[in-house]
Amino acid sequence: MSKISDLSRKREVISFAAGEPDPSVLPRKIFGELMKEVFEKVELVGNYTPADGAFELREEIAKFMKKYDDVKTDPNKIVVTIGGSQALDLLGRIFLDAGDIAISESPSYVNTLIDWKQYGARIVGVPVDDSGMITDELEKTVKKLKGERKRVKLVYTIPTGQNPSGVTMIEERRKHLLEIASQYDLILVEDTAYNHLLYEGQPPKTLRSMDKEGRVIYSGTFSKILGTGLRIGWLEGPSEVMDLIKMVKGPTDMCASTPMQYLVIESLRRGIFEDAKKKALENYKMKRDIMIKSIEEKLKGLKFTKPIAGMFILVWLKKGMDGYAFAEELLEKKGVAVVPAAAFYTDDSGKEVIRLNFSMVPPEKIEKGISSIAELLGF
Amino acid sequence: MSKISDLSRKREVISFAAGEPDPSVLPRKIFGELMKEVFEKVELVGNYTPADGAFELREEIAKFMKKYDDVKTDPNKIVVTIGGSQALDLLGRIFLDAGDIAISESPSYVNTLIDWKQYGARIVGVPVDDSGMITDELEKTVKKLKGERKRVKLVYTIPTGQNPSGVTMIEERRKHLLEIASQYDLILVEDTAYNHLLYEGQPPKTLRSMDKEGRVIYSGTFSKILGTGLRIGWLEGPSEVMDLIKMVKGPTDMCASTPMQYLVIESLRRGIFEDAKKKALENYKMKRDIMIKSIEEKLKGLKFTKPIAGMFILVWLKKGMDGYAFAEELLEKKGVAVVPAAAFYTDDSGKEVIRLNFSMVPPEKIEKGISSIAELLGF
């Protein structure tokens, strides 16, 4: 995947390979002025914050979770991280040792799977359909592992606008997931990276807001609205867990960048986040619609997901095709970059699947890119 | 230690507990204007860089190492990290498993020791004197471990302006260290955090520049000159090692903050680093001199280190005293914060030692703080 990312940066290609905001949507000018002000006014902007982040930022995040998730929490139960990636890495660090089992959706965010495997964990996948993780399958899996006397350390889910599938878990499944967690004493990791990129309907309730038993650890990020480059995310969860996270966090990196923490503080306080979100939603919804329409018209009969949230669409190539080989050929012959999705799956069921991103590609190139895919597939 | 750091932030105390630049020395106004420019001009400033950092930054770092260390290297052998802390953490991540042995100076930088222990490593200490790590002792230790068939995975050293001792390794010892490394096939980790805070004489040659066999991994940071808050450091070393670092780095945090990477790029290109360094040297040398004079006058007879580089001075309280208890009492009764140095030692030989920082305390408070220490000690 990183080879394809590299290539797509170097050549003038149409890239469906990203997982990022469109730079033209980010409020760069406003950020620049804000930074000037922050560097002038905040005396300690060039110094460390505490390892868990500036108190003001943790306060703003607590308000943010109240506002958007109807969750009442406390700045002391929040740890600011280097984006959502480090949030998930820190969970691997405190929970997972060699041989431990973590359950994820299959497919799921490949970086988390790789990272947790680096700690020696075995990842067991539960399939996803258009309504999100198939919780009946989760229950079967958990029961089976219990029968084998194997303890599940974490259950990882991206309930809204999932990466890579783009699907959003329906409320009934969310309830079921929490019931299973309660019955089998499981800890859930809720990755909310795409929660603010919702293009249809009312925001689904977060697992964290539905949880009555303190089983949900919430992983958040500002990357998808304010920019992945800031590297500001957070973890929120039960005090016992957060105290451990605080212990291990400091030595790994001291803290997240102080100027970036203040950029987020002021973006939340001054409504810059809200404005950026509005602009992003408008832009990405338009591009999602163009992409779906193009796929329906040009890739007739191929299975694909229709996301109501997030940045991604999965497309199933013809049975037996190899997504890696196809992606390479597509880049070489047509100058179009896509991500083969096989690595997102915990088994080999995703070989013929590719992931398309619609957020970062200019709208006028979407149709052209999908046409190239159609041509290579012989449509 | 973190308890003391917290306290010293909250109350109006004289703090010798920091390990950071003086905020009044940092070019905050220039940084603010630079950020405004960067956010306007760099289209992808809000997006990810490659996991190993923006190519332009790695290019600038390669030039930096040529200029200051006379080391010829390559942007592809450099990985940009979240400050020096993450550089050292990543080394722990790829080299150290449960039961592995790493050698450090004793005392040494406590965060590295804690971090590497989190990977299950056992840290074996080699004592330090006014000429740096006592390399004869290192050789004995390595020989002994070899006799026990125990493999030393890493040897960690901060040769210049060491934290916490403030001492700088003399060239003869540096040569000896490299000879031992060659003889016993060791990998050296050279932490250069304080190399640019040199108050006397010519810059000592770095181990990296003296190394003919590719045994030295170089850990660098801009924290001590441009600000700890930026969180930009790097690792440089043999390709085999750097390739592994690149593999594990991405999933842990994707990349260092993009705006902060550009802040460093432009600071290096426009001479802002050089100016900031000049200002820092002037300011910290003056404060170091005041602190040494105060200690000589007010704490007569106590052993202490006289650094030619770095930010720290170690003071040995009277034999049998407990540095922790003393630090607590000093904070409570006199409002002066110091760091008990025991945790920096790999054995219990540092119980009566405290660490004083001179970079972050205003000059007019140094004498007063040392007087308070003298009073509490009954001088």
PDB file of N, CA and C in Angstrom, chain A residues 148-235:
ATOM      1  N   GLU A 148     -12.509 -22.336  23.963  1.00  0.00           N
ATOM      2  CA  GLU A 148     -11.088 -22.723  23.873  1.00  0.00           C
ATOM      3  C   GLU A 148     -10.262 -22.096  24.995  1.00  0.00           C
ATOM      4  N   ARG A 149     -10.941 -21.483  25.936  1.00  0.00           N
ATOM      5  CA  ARG A 149     -10.307 -20.805  27.085  1.00  0.00           C
ATOM      6  C   ARG A 149      -9.349 -19.698  26.640  1.00  0.00           C
ATOM      7  N   LYS A 150      -9.735 -19.045  25.562  1.00  0.00           N
ATOM      8  CA  LYS A 150      -8.909 -17.925  25.092  1.00  0.00           C
ATOM      9  C   LYS A 150      -9.602 -16.619  25.427  1.00  0.00           C
ATOM     10  N   ARG A 151      -8.850 -15.707  26.012  1.00  0.00           N
ATOM     11  CA  ARG A 151      -9.430 -14.458  26.468  1.00  0.00           C
ATOM     12  C   ARG A 151      -9.288 -13.393  25.379  1.00  0.00           C
ATOM     13  N   VAL A 152     -10.379 -12.715  25.080  1.00  0.00           N
ATOM     14  CA  VAL A 152     -10.348 -11.613  24.117  1.00  0.00           C
ATOM     15  C   VAL A 152     -10.001 -10.329  24.861  1.00  0.00           C
ATOM     16  N   LYS A 153      -8.887  -9.705  24.478  1.00  0.00           N
ATOM     17  CA  LYS A 153      -8.439  -8.520  25.214  1.00  0.00           C
ATOM     18  C   LYS A 153      -9.196  -7.266  24.779  1.00  0.00           C
ATOM     19  N   LEU A 154      -9.398  -7.099  23.475  1.00  0.00           N
ATOM     20  CA  LEU A 154     -10.040  -5.889  22.957  1.00  0.00           C
ATOM     21  C   LEU A 154     -10.934  -6.256  21.778  1.00  0.00           C
ATOM     22  N   VAL A 155     -12.022  -5.521  21.637  1.00  0.00           N
ATOM     23  CA  VAL A 155     -12.824  -5.606  20.410  1.00  0.00           C
ATOM     24  C   VAL A 155     -12.783  -4.221  19.768  1.00  0.00           C
ATOM     25  N   TYR A 156     -12.236  -4.172  18.555  1.00  0.00           N
ATOM     26  CA  TYR A 156     -12.009  -2.894  17.868  1.00  0.00           C
ATOM     27  C   TYR A 156     -13.089  -2.689  16.808  1.00  0.00           C
ATOM     28  N   THR A 157     -13.725  -1.531  16.847  1.00  0.00           N
ATOM     29  CA  THR A 157     -14.745  -1.238  15.845  1.00  0.00           C
ATOM     30  C   THR A 157     -14.689   0.222  15.397  1.00  0.00           C
ATOM     31  N   ILE A 158     -15.003   0.434  14.135  1.00  0.00           N
ATOM     32  CA  ILE A 158     -15.170   1.792  13.596  1.00  0.00           C
ATOM     33  C   ILE A 158     -16.638   1.854  13.165  1.00  0.00           C
ATOM     34  N   PRO A 159     -17.532   2.221  14.084  1.00  0.00           N
ATOM     35  CA  PRO A 159     -18.954   2.011  13.786  1.00  0.00           C
ATOM     36  C   PRO A 159     -19.488   2.927  12.687  1.00  0.00           C
ATOM     37  N   THR A 160     -18.915   4.106  12.523  1.00  0.00           N
ATOM     38  CA  THR A 160     -19.486   5.078  11.578  1.00  0.00           C
ATOM     39  C   THR A 160     -18.512   5.370  10.438  1.00  0.00           C
ATOM     40  N   GLY A 161     -18.973   5.197   9.205  1.00  0.00           N
ATOM     41  CA  GLY A 161     -18.143   5.483   8.032  1.00  0.00           C
ATOM     42  C   GLY A 161     -16.871   4.670   8.037  1.00  0.00           C
ATOM     43  N   GLN A 162     -17.010   3.384   8.313  1.00  0.00           N
ATOM     44  CA  GLN A 162     -15.849   2.517   8.561  1.00  0.00           C
ATOM     45  C   GLN A 162     -14.787   2.603   7.465  1.00  0.00           C
ATOM     46  N   ASN A 163     -13.543   2.526   7.874  1.00  0.00           N
ATOM     47  CA  ASN A 163     -12.411   2.388   6.975  1.00  0.00           C
ATOM     48  C   ASN A 163     -12.018   0.920   6.972  1.00  0.00           C
ATOM     49  N   PRO A 164     -12.057   0.230   5.852  1.00  0.00           N
ATOM     50  CA  PRO A 164     -12.157   0.716   4.478  1.00  0.00           C
ATOM     51  C   PRO A 164     -13.562   0.626   3.869  1.00  0.00           C
ATOM     52  N   SER A 165     -14.508   0.016   4.575  1.00  0.00           N
ATOM     53  CA  SER A 165     -15.732  -0.384   3.869  1.00  0.00           C
ATOM     54  C   SER A 165     -16.695   0.774   3.625  1.00  0.00           C
ATOM     55  N   GLY A 166     -16.609   1.805   4.451  1.00  0.00           N
ATOM     56  CA  GLY A 166     -17.546   2.915   4.317  1.00  0.00           C
ATOM     57  C   GLY A 166     -18.887   2.674   4.988  1.00  0.00           C
ATOM     58  N   VAL A 167     -19.115   1.479   5.531  1.00  0.00           N
ATOM     59  CA  VAL A 167     -20.427   1.196   6.122  1.00  0.00           C
ATOM     60  C   VAL A 167     -20.543   1.773   7.532  1.00  0.00           C
ATOM     61  N   THR A 168     -21.798   1.951   7.955  1.00  0.00           N
ATOM     62  CA  THR A 168     -22.106   2.493   9.276  1.00  0.00           C
ATOM     63  C   THR A 168     -22.994   1.492  10.012  1.00  0.00           C
ATOM     64  N   MET A 169     -22.609   1.182  11.235  1.00  0.00           N
ATOM     65  CA  MET A 169     -23.337   0.178  12.020  1.00  0.00           C
ATOM     66  C   MET A 169     -24.708   0.719  12.430  1.00  0.00           C
ATOM     67  N   ILE A 170     -25.747  -0.078  12.198  1.00  0.00           N
ATOM     68  CA  ILE A 170     -27.089   0.369  12.590  1.00  0.00           C
ATOM     69  C   ILE A 170     -27.246   0.270  14.112  1.00  0.00           C
ATOM     70  N   GLU A 171     -28.240   1.016  14.638  1.00  0.00           N
ATOM     71  CA  GLU A 171     -28.385   1.125  16.094  1.00  0.00           C
ATOM     72  C   GLU A 171     -28.648  -0.234  16.754  1.00  0.00           C
ATOM     73  N   GLU A 172     -29.458  -1.043  16.109  1.00  0.00           N
ATOM     74  CA  GLU A 172     -29.777  -2.365  16.648  1.00  0.00           C
ATOM     75  C   GLU A 172     -28.490  -3.181  16.881  1.00  0.00           C
ATOM     76  N   ARG A 173     -27.582  -3.111  15.920  1.00  0.00           N
ATOM     77  CA  ARG A 173     -26.306  -3.833  16.066  1.00  0.00           C
ATOM     78  C   ARG A 173     -25.451  -3.214  17.180  1.00  0.00           C
ATOM     79  N   ARG A 174     -25.491  -1.883  17.268  1.00  0.00           N
ATOM     80  CA  ARG A 174     -24.728  -1.223  18.338  1.00  0.00           C
ATOM     81  C   ARG A 174     -25.197  -1.723  19.701  1.00  0.00           C
ATOM     82  N   LYS A 175     -26.537  -1.809  19.850  1.00  0.00           N
ATOM     83  CA  LYS A 175     -27.091  -2.321  21.114  1.00  0.00           C
ATOM     84  C   LYS A 175     -26.634  -3.755  21.355  1.00  0.00           C
ATOM     85  N   HIS A 176     -26.719  -4.545  20.308  1.00  0.00           N
ATOM     86  CA  HIS A 176     -26.333  -5.950  20.434  1.00  0.00           C
ATOM     87  C   HIS A 176     -24.853  -6.070  20.817  1.00  0.00           C
ATOM     88  N   LEU A 177     -24.034  -5.252  20.195  1.00  0.00           N
ATOM     89  CA  LEU A 177     -22.604  -5.268  20.497  1.00  0.00           C
ATOM     90  C   LEU A 177     -22.359  -4.993  21.984  1.00  0.00           C
ATOM     91  N   LEU A 178     -23.073  -4.010  22.517  1.00  0.00           N
ATOM     92  CA  LEU A 178     -22.909  -3.696  23.946  1.00  0.00           C
ATOM     93  C   LEU A 178     -23.436  -4.824  24.830  1.00  0.00           C
ATOM     94  N   GLU A 179     -24.497  -5.478  24.400  1.00  0.00           N
ATOM     95  CA  GLU A 179     -25.021  -6.622  25.174  1.00  0.00           C
ATOM     96  C   GLU A 179     -24.000  -7.760  25.210  1.00  0.00           C
ATOM     97  N   ILE A 180     -23.409  -8.025  24.037  1.00  0.00           N
ATOM     98  CA  ILE A 180     -22.399  -9.085  23.981  1.00  0.00           C
ATOM     99  C   ILE A 180     -21.213  -8.728  24.886  1.00  0.00           C
ATOM    100  N   ALA A 181     -20.812  -7.444  24.801  1.00  0.00           N
ATOM    101  CA  ALA A 181     -19.687  -6.991  25.632  1.00  0.00           C
ATOM    102  C   ALA A 181     -19.985  -7.219  27.106  1.00  0.00           C
ATOM    103  N   SER A 182     -21.218  -6.922  27.498  1.00  0.00           N
ATOM    104  CA  SER A 182     -21.616  -7.076  28.883  1.00  0.00           C
ATOM    105  C   SER A 182     -21.620  -8.559  29.269  1.00  0.00           C
ATOM    106  N   GLN A 183     -22.206  -9.359  28.408  1.00  0.00           N
ATOM    107  CA  GLN A 183     -22.343 -10.782  28.730  1.00  0.00           C
ATOM    108  C   GLN A 183     -20.989 -11.481  28.830  1.00  0.00           C
ATOM    109  N   TYR A 184     -20.070 -11.108  27.927  1.00  0.00           N
ATOM    110  CA  TYR A 184     -18.778 -11.818  27.894  1.00  0.00           C
ATOM    111  C   TYR A 184     -17.640 -10.988  28.490  1.00  0.00           C
ATOM    112  N   ASP A 185     -17.998  -9.900  29.149  1.00  0.00           N
ATOM    113  CA  ASP A 185     -17.002  -9.073  29.844  1.00  0.00           C
ATOM    114  C   ASP A 185     -15.892  -8.580  28.903  1.00  0.00           C
ATOM    115  N   LEU A 186     -16.308  -7.906  27.836  1.00  0.00           N
ATOM    116  CA  LEU A 186     -15.353  -7.443  26.831  1.00  0.00           C
ATOM    117  C   LEU A 186     -15.104  -5.932  26.920  1.00  0.00           C
ATOM    118  N   ILE A 187     -13.933  -5.517  26.478  1.00  0.00           N
ATOM    119  CA  ILE A 187     -13.629  -4.092  26.357  1.00  0.00           C
ATOM    120  C   ILE A 187     -13.737  -3.713  24.883  1.00  0.00           C
ATOM    121  N   LEU A 188     -14.512  -2.666  24.596  1.00  0.00           N
ATOM    122  CA  LEU A 188     -14.698  -2.214  23.219  1.00  0.00           C
ATOM    123  C   LEU A 188     -13.857  -0.967  22.961  1.00  0.00           C
ATOM    124  N   VAL A 189     -13.217  -0.937  21.808  1.00  0.00           N
ATOM    125  CA  VAL A 189     -12.506   0.265  21.366  1.00  0.00           C
ATOM    126  C   VAL A 189     -13.307   0.870  20.216  1.00  0.00           C
ATOM    127  N   GLU A 190     -13.849   2.051  20.439  1.00  0.00           N
ATOM    128  CA  GLU A 190     -14.692   2.707  19.432  1.00  0.00           C
ATOM    129  C   GLU A 190     -13.873   3.784  18.719  1.00  0.00           C
ATOM    130  N   ASP A 191     -13.544   3.529  17.476  1.00  0.00           N
ATOM    131  CA  ASP A 191     -12.765   4.476  16.676  1.00  0.00           C
ATOM    132  C   ASP A 191     -13.757   5.386  15.946  1.00  0.00           C
ATOM    133  N   THR A 192     -13.753   6.647  16.325  1.00  0.00           N
ATOM    134  CA  THR A 192     -14.766   7.592  15.820  1.00  0.00           C
ATOM    135  C   THR A 192     -14.212   8.514  14.731  1.00  0.00           C
ATOM    136  N   ALA A 193     -13.154   8.064  14.070  1.00  0.00           N
ATOM    137  CA  ALA A 193     -12.445   8.939  13.123  1.00  0.00           C
ATOM    138  C   ALA A 193     -13.365   9.621  12.104  1.00  0.00           C
ATOM    139  N   TYR A 194     -14.419   8.911  11.674  1.00  0.00           N
ATOM    140  CA  TYR A 194     -15.240   9.450  10.577  1.00  0.00           C
ATOM    141  C   TYR A 194     -16.604   9.953  11.044  1.00  0.00           C
ATOM    142  N   ASN A 195     -16.808  10.026  12.358  1.00  0.00           N
ATOM    143  CA  ASN A 195     -18.130  10.394  12.877  1.00  0.00           C
ATOM    144  C   ASN A 195     -18.639  11.738  12.385  1.00  0.00           C
ATOM    145  N   HIS A 196     -17.718  12.662  12.104  1.00  0.00           N
ATOM    146  CA  HIS A 196     -18.175  13.996  11.714  1.00  0.00           C
ATOM    147  C   HIS A 196     -18.329  14.141  10.204  1.00  0.00           C
ATOM    148  N   LEU A 197     -18.070  13.062   9.494  1.00  0.00           N
ATOM    149  CA  LEU A 197     -18.307  13.071   8.042  1.00  0.00           C
ATOM    150  C   LEU A 197     -19.537  12.225   7.739  1.00  0.00           C
ATOM    151  N   LEU A 198     -20.687  12.701   8.162  1.00  0.00           N
ATOM    152  CA  LEU A 198     -21.950  11.985   7.977  1.00  0.00           C
ATOM    153  C   LEU A 198     -22.779  12.741   6.947  1.00  0.00           C
ATOM    154  N   TYR A 199     -23.139  12.043   5.855  1.00  0.00           N
ATOM    155  CA  TYR A 199     -23.782  12.726   4.737  1.00  0.00           C
ATOM    156  C   TYR A 199     -25.294  12.571   4.701  1.00  0.00           C
ATOM    157  N   GLU A 200     -25.825  11.666   5.503  1.00  0.00           N
ATOM    158  CA  GLU A 200     -27.281  11.424   5.487  1.00  0.00           C
ATOM    159  C   GLU A 200     -27.773  11.131   6.892  1.00  0.00           C
ATOM    160  N   GLY A 201     -28.978  11.626   7.189  1.00  0.00           N
ATOM    161  CA  GLY A 201     -29.660  11.247   8.419  1.00  0.00           C
ATOM    162  C   GLY A 201     -29.051  11.858   9.675  1.00  0.00           C
ATOM    163  N   GLN A 202     -29.572  11.380  10.806  1.00  0.00           N
ATOM    164  CA  GLN A 202     -29.118  11.861  12.105  1.00  0.00           C
ATOM    165  C   GLN A 202     -27.865  11.106  12.533  1.00  0.00           C
ATOM    166  N   PRO A 203     -26.976  11.774  13.277  1.00  0.00           N
ATOM    167  CA  PRO A 203     -25.779  11.066  13.769  1.00  0.00           C
ATOM    168  C   PRO A 203     -26.175   9.843  14.594  1.00  0.00           C
ATOM    169  N   PRO A 204     -25.630   8.685  14.260  1.00  0.00           N
ATOM    170  CA  PRO A 204     -25.905   7.504  15.092  1.00  0.00           C
ATOM    171  C   PRO A 204     -25.349   7.729  16.490  1.00  0.00           C
ATOM    172  N   LYS A 205     -26.006   7.150  17.479  1.00  0.00           N
ATOM    173  CA  LYS A 205     -25.473   7.238  18.850  1.00  0.00           C
ATOM    174  C   LYS A 205     -24.136   6.519  18.927  1.00  0.00           C
ATOM    175  N   THR A 206     -23.188   7.122  19.591  1.00  0.00           N
ATOM    176  CA  THR A 206     -21.908   6.418  19.765  1.00  0.00           C
ATOM    177  C   THR A 206     -22.075   5.299  20.792  1.00  0.00           C
ATOM    178  N   LEU A 207     -21.269   4.262  20.653  1.00  0.00           N
ATOM    179  CA  LEU A 207     -21.260   3.183  21.641  1.00  0.00           C
ATOM    180  C   LEU A 207     -20.964   3.760  23.026  1.00  0.00           C
ATOM    181  N   ARG A 208     -20.019   4.699  23.056  1.00  0.00           N
ATOM    182  CA  ARG A 208     -19.638   5.320  24.323  1.00  0.00           C
ATOM    183  C   ARG A 208     -20.835   5.937  25.035  1.00  0.00           C
ATOM    184  N   SER A 209     -21.756   6.553  24.251  1.00  0.00           N
ATOM    185  CA  SER A 209     -22.906   7.217  24.870  1.00  0.00           C
ATOM    186  C   SER A 209     -23.968   6.201  25.295  1.00  0.00           C
ATOM    187  N   MET A 210     -23.941   5.020  24.693  1.00  0.00           N
ATOM    188  CA  MET A 210     -24.942   3.996  25.018  1.00  0.00           C
ATOM    189  C   MET A 210     -24.454   3.074  26.139  1.00  0.00           C
ATOM    190  N   ASP A 211     -23.190   3.163  26.444  1.00  0.00           N
ATOM    191  CA  ASP A 211     -22.539   2.244  27.383  1.00  0.00           C
ATOM    192  C   ASP A 211     -22.876   2.614  28.827  1.00  0.00           C
ATOM    193  N   LYS A 212     -23.385   1.652  29.567  1.00  0.00           N
ATOM    194  CA  LYS A 212     -23.710   1.918  30.976  1.00  0.00           C
ATOM    195  C   LYS A 212     -22.678   1.317  31.921  1.00  0.00           C
ATOM    196  N   GLU A 213     -21.741   0.548  31.374  1.00  0.00           N
ATOM    197  CA  GLU A 213     -20.876  -0.255  32.253  1.00  0.00           C
ATOM    198  C   GLU A 213     -19.398   0.109  32.174  1.00  0.00           C
ATOM    199  N   GLY A 214     -19.074   1.196  31.483  1.00  0.00           N
ATOM    200  CA  GLY A 214     -17.665   1.574  31.391  1.00  0.00           C
ATOM    201  C   GLY A 214     -16.834   0.599  30.589  1.00  0.00           C
ATOM    202  N   ARG A 215     -17.411   0.087  29.498  1.00  0.00           N
ATOM    203  CA  ARG A 215     -16.700  -0.915  28.686  1.00  0.00           C
ATOM    204  C   ARG A 215     -16.119  -0.324  27.417  1.00  0.00           C
ATOM    205  N   VAL A 216     -16.439   0.945  27.147  1.00  0.00           N
ATOM    206  CA  VAL A 216     -16.050   1.507  25.858  1.00  0.00           C
ATOM    207  C   VAL A 216     -14.899   2.501  26.020  1.00  0.00           C
ATOM    208  N   ILE A 217     -13.853   2.294  25.270  1.00  0.00           N
ATOM    209  CA  ILE A 217     -12.765   3.274  25.172  1.00  0.00           C
ATOM    210  C   ILE A 217     -12.956   4.007  23.849  1.00  0.00           C
ATOM    211  N   TYR A 218     -12.984   5.323  23.952  1.00  0.00           N
ATOM    212  CA  TYR A 218     -13.329   6.162  22.801  1.00  0.00           C
ATOM    213  C   TYR A 218     -12.051   6.734  22.205  1.00  0.00           C
ATOM    214  N   SER A 219     -11.857   6.488  20.927  1.00  0.00           N
ATOM    215  CA  SER A 219     -10.692   7.044  20.225  1.00  0.00           C
ATOM    216  C   SER A 219     -11.177   8.123  19.266  1.00  0.00           C
ATOM    217  N   GLY A 220     -10.679   9.338  19.428  1.00  0.00           N
ATOM    218  CA  GLY A 220     -11.134  10.459  18.615  1.00  0.00           C
ATOM    219  C   GLY A 220      -9.982  11.127  17.872  1.00  0.00           C
ATOM    220  N   THR A 221     -10.325  11.889  16.864  1.00  0.00           N
ATOM    221  CA  THR A 221      -9.292  12.613  16.122  1.00  0.00           C
ATOM    222  C   THR A 221      -9.884  13.852  15.458  1.00  0.00           C
ATOM    223  N   PHE A 222      -9.068  14.868  15.286  1.00  0.00           N
ATOM    224  CA  PHE A 222      -9.488  16.048  14.531  1.00  0.00           C
ATOM    225  C   PHE A 222      -8.980  15.996  13.094  1.00  0.00           C
ATOM    226  N   SER A 223      -8.319  14.880  12.757  1.00  0.00           N
ATOM    227  CA  SER A 223      -7.634  14.767  11.466  1.00  0.00           C
ATOM    228  C   SER A 223      -8.561  14.929  10.271  1.00  0.00           C
ATOM    229  N   LYS A 224      -9.745  14.354  10.344  1.00  0.00           N
ATOM    230  CA  LYS A 224     -10.566  14.275   9.140  1.00  0.00           C
ATOM    231  C   LYS A 224     -11.279  15.596   8.841  1.00  0.00           C
ATOM    232  N   ILE A 225     -11.351  16.484   9.819  1.00  0.00           N
ATOM    233  CA  ILE A 225     -11.982  17.793   9.588  1.00  0.00           C
ATOM    234  C   ILE A 225     -10.928  18.910   9.547  1.00  0.00           C
ATOM    235  N   LEU A 226      -9.998  18.923  10.515  1.00  0.00           N
ATOM    236  CA  LEU A 226      -9.021  20.026  10.589  1.00  0.00           C
ATOM    237  C   LEU A 226      -7.709  19.702   9.866  1.00  0.00           C
ATOM    238  N   GLY A 227      -7.522  18.447   9.494  1.00  0.00           N
ATOM    239  CA  GLY A 227      -6.299  18.097   8.770  1.00  0.00           C
ATOM    240  C   GLY A 227      -5.519  16.998   9.467  1.00  0.00           C
ATOM    241  N   THR A 228      -5.127  16.002   8.678  1.00  0.00           N
ATOM    242  CA  THR A 228      -4.339  14.892   9.214  1.00  0.00           C
ATOM    243  C   THR A 228      -2.955  15.360   9.653  1.00  0.00           C
ATOM    244  N   GLY A 229      -2.474  16.457   9.051  1.00  0.00           N
ATOM    245  CA  GLY A 229      -1.126  16.942   9.345  1.00  0.00           C
ATOM    246  C   GLY A 229      -0.939  17.491  10.752  1.00  0.00           C
ATOM    247  N   LEU A 230      -2.043  17.877  11.412  1.00  0.00           N
ATOM    248  CA  LEU A 230      -1.904  18.433  12.758  1.00  0.00           C
ATOM    249  C   LEU A 230      -1.450  17.371  13.748  1.00  0.00           C
ATOM    250  N   ARG A 231      -1.901  16.129  13.521  1.00  0.00           N
ATOM    251  CA  ARG A 231      -1.602  14.992  14.402  1.00  0.00           C
ATOM    252  C   ARG A 231      -2.126  15.224  15.816  1.00  0.00           C
ATOM    253  N   ILE A 232      -3.397  15.565  15.909  1.00  0.00           N
ATOM    254  CA  ILE A 232      -4.030  15.705  17.225  1.00  0.00           C
ATOM    255  C   ILE A 232      -5.269  14.811  17.292  1.00  0.00           C
ATOM    256  N   GLY A 233      -5.208  13.848  18.194  1.00  0.00           N
ATOM    257  CA  GLY A 233      -6.343  12.996  18.481  1.00  0.00           C
ATOM    258  C   GLY A 233      -6.449  12.824  19.983  1.00  0.00           C
ATOM    259  N   TRP A 234      -7.289  11.899  20.421  1.00  0.00           N
ATOM    260  CA  TRP A 234      -7.378  11.667  21.862  1.00  0.00           C
ATOM    261  C   TRP A 234      -7.971  10.296  22.174  1.00  0.00           C
ATOM    262  N   LEU A 235      -7.759   9.887  23.409  1.00  0.00           N
ATOM    263  CA  LEU A 235      -8.413   8.722  23.978  1.00  0.00           C
ATOM    264  C   LEU A 235      -9.222   9.179  25.165  1.00  0.00           C
TER     265      LEU A 235
END
